Amino acid sequence: MTDDTTRPDTTQRETTPVLEPEAVRTVGSPLDGKVPDVPAEQAWDDRRLHYDLVAPANRRKFTVIVVGTGLAGAGAAAALGELGYQVECFTIHDAPRRAHSVAAQGGINAARARKVDNDSVHRFVKDTVKGGDFRGREADAYRLGQESVRVIDHMNAIGAPFAREYGGELATRSFGGVQVSRTYYTRGQTGQQLQVAGANALLRQVARGTVTLHTRQEMLDLVVADGRAQGIVVRDLVTGEVRAVTAHAVVLATGGYGNIYCKSTLAKNSNATAAWRAHKRGAHFANPSFIQFHPTALPLMSEWQSKTILMSESLRNDGRIWVPVRADDDRAPADIPEDERDYYLERRYPTYGNLTPRDVASRAARERIDAGFGVGPLKNAVYLDFADAIARLGRATVMSRYSNLFHMYEQATGDDPLRTPMRIAPGAHFAMGGLWSDYDLMTSVPGLFVGGEVGWGYHGANRLGANSLLSACVDGWFTLPYAVPGYLAPLLGTPPLALDDDAVLDAVEAVEARTQRLLKNEGTQGPDRFHRRLGEILYRCAGVSRTPEGLSQGITEIRALREEFWRDVRVLGEGTALNQELERAGRVADYLEMAELLCVDGLDRDESCGAHFRADHQTPDGEALRDDAAWCRVSAWESPAPDATDGRFVRHDEPLTFQAVPLQTRNYA
Amino acid sequence: MKLTLDVWRQPDAASPGAFESYVVTDATAEMTLLELLDRLNDQLVEEGREPVAFESDCREGICGCCGVNVDGRPHGPEANTPSCEQHVRSFADGDHIVLEPLRSAAFPVVKDLVVDRSALDRVIQAGGHVAVDAGTAPDADTTRIDHETAEMALDFAACIGCGACVAACPNGSASLFTGAKLTHLAALPQTRQERGRRAVAMVDQMEHDFGPCSTYGECALVCPAGIPLTAIAAVGKERMRAFLRGRAS
């Protein structure tokens, strides 16, 4: 592999026919987000007032399934357990602490506005909505800001050792896309500390008996009966046993799908299978093409590199990003004098400088790299330089802020960032798209809720740094515990679905049939090879910048690869034991379906917004050009029914309206 | 680079295991140890042989999933570095490397290089948490924690739960793991109410599954999070404190 895989495709423009969106999709009925009909800042108070309640003595009569034990899943399971519901919690990991929230190092935003830097809940909402390029729900952002205040208190109380000022109060720093300091952090391990605290709170409920924890179990299907989500089908990853579990409601908190790009900043086991299986059972998938490329990932360095490691965005607080002024400049960075360096973010965006939002920073880096100014052996990176910060603050201060990140970088590359600038490049990272949900975090399948990155909420077409830990915590600890009981209350007296119900038996049979098909396939290539090839297609055709030609090419190539997969995949080993090849094969099979929809969504959305940058929609100075008249809406997709003849996806629209933060052009200059 | 790998193969917990020898001829210095296993597995699949099962997830040193014994040493040759950040550059062309699962009576083998570390979670479940329900916490700024105390708590909170400390210990003790959690939580005033109860419960559970500490110090040499050896002192100290005070906090 070379860096070519991360470059947008420019060679196919003349040769590839552009697919008309109508050839790959139809438009279905519009969706109602069920936002309370009050001003956005009052929506959450209003909705909480109107939720039905379940009395404490009745709560244990309800069973709720929570899939995933990251910040959202552990939070939801623990909070519902604390309230008295019976929770069945599932994770693919051996321990709840392993969920990939653990790796979000930078920080967690909160609109506490305790300082005098002019922060407020409203400013938080404005930054979030604007950062999301007006493709998320305004009322959701308000709820996020409101609940952010007590998320910090709660996580602090359960043992997350937040950084403190010398006087003893909580310390904050700033992140991309904002001009205030509202990010709470624990060195460069914020995700780890929040995740461990949340996972331990979950284990407290396990000890209390309110939560039954099932480790090393993978959800492979959703049970839908009478139009409601009433259970899941899981496979025990150690014994291979496939069984169904039924409940009154199901919460998915299974994370994002960025690993579809294969070389991503995500963990190797992060996957889209639970979400995609739920999608195939009727949960609409919103904005799948909105995938964020993180600007401070490590560049690809070798053929067998398994992922792209993420350096925290917090590094941009003190690091300055630059490339040589001259293309193909081979000199070592120390030999390039100051006036031959192009601090392109400071040049193009003087107000925000190195702290421009991620999509802007990624695109600017991609532009410089593609124009021939990239650095490093493969010319596929830009410099992130701490020399000025060290001169200004001293080595000790810089190390106290970033020592573990510097250590991590040195581990990965062998270079010491104190002596030579880091090399960074955009890498596939956070999924802004996900299962569509209404204001109550309920998907288009009644009884199926989402929390955290598996959903589509808050972040629109882009995400502000330090908002993802926040949204996962708020969903898990402070939104689902209100919304889920509101759904359960009218079901009082109804038992969970019987395990011999036809819907249950059908779902179990479908899972077993699929597993057997993978195991019995007489192919020659392991699933990893297909995953790597899929990633190459997606980086090339649906990467940092997209064209209709590239996306059309992607759809064609993905269909061919999917066909080849089912013809030639080889899954060694048995189904009755731990079989990581089988796990990978199932996930890659889902990615191969989902990738087509990702490209269809990108092709269909005929505008640029946030991380979805279409080269055919840009301003003269290269900024994203939104089309609010046509596209101020969410695309929530339905896959073609198995018996559909034309194979077209169905798009359902949810129109978006903005009152508190009027539509405006994002400008970080 | 050409490397010969002796890899422990064991189909499941109930079956006996044995070493099998494989050769990777195109290893490169910048590969991680786990990418070397990826390379090996690709080769095995091509040959129609079942790939080696091993655990990894974040591959950036923070999830604690990965962990194999390399030439008898948990995680590999580089001190205080997880398996996912060990690099082939630590080895020379032609080297022979022995890869085994983390070895400890408390960690039964699940398959090949994968072990069951749930005994660590049982220690946490016994008391490594704080009894504060969502929504009931006071303003975090009302409890002031001086900078140095918060930093010290963080030094111990950094544990990634990989279990290398247990595997490195000749006694199979989990004192570094347990002590890190006890020190972290004891340092924070907001978790004070349960300090004594927590110590007694966690140490009891630890002693049930793991061996005793003899202060060998092997644990701290392999710990990828750099948990200092002083953590093990907290095990005795916190339990003694609870005993002498005779009450939960």
mmCIF file of C-alpha atoms in Angstrom, chain A residues 22 174 633:
data_model
loop_
_atom_site.group_PDB
_atom_site.id
_atom_site.type_symbol
_atom_site.label_atom_id
_atom_site.label_comp_id
_atom_site.label_asym_id
_atom_site.label_seq_id
_atom_site.Cartn_x
_atom_site.Cartn_y
_atom_site.Cartn_z
ATOM 1 C CA GLU A 22 -32.507 8.062 -9.202
ATOM 2 C CA SER A 174 -10.096 24.505 24.576
ATOM 3 C CA ARG A 633 -32.547 17.743 6.104
#
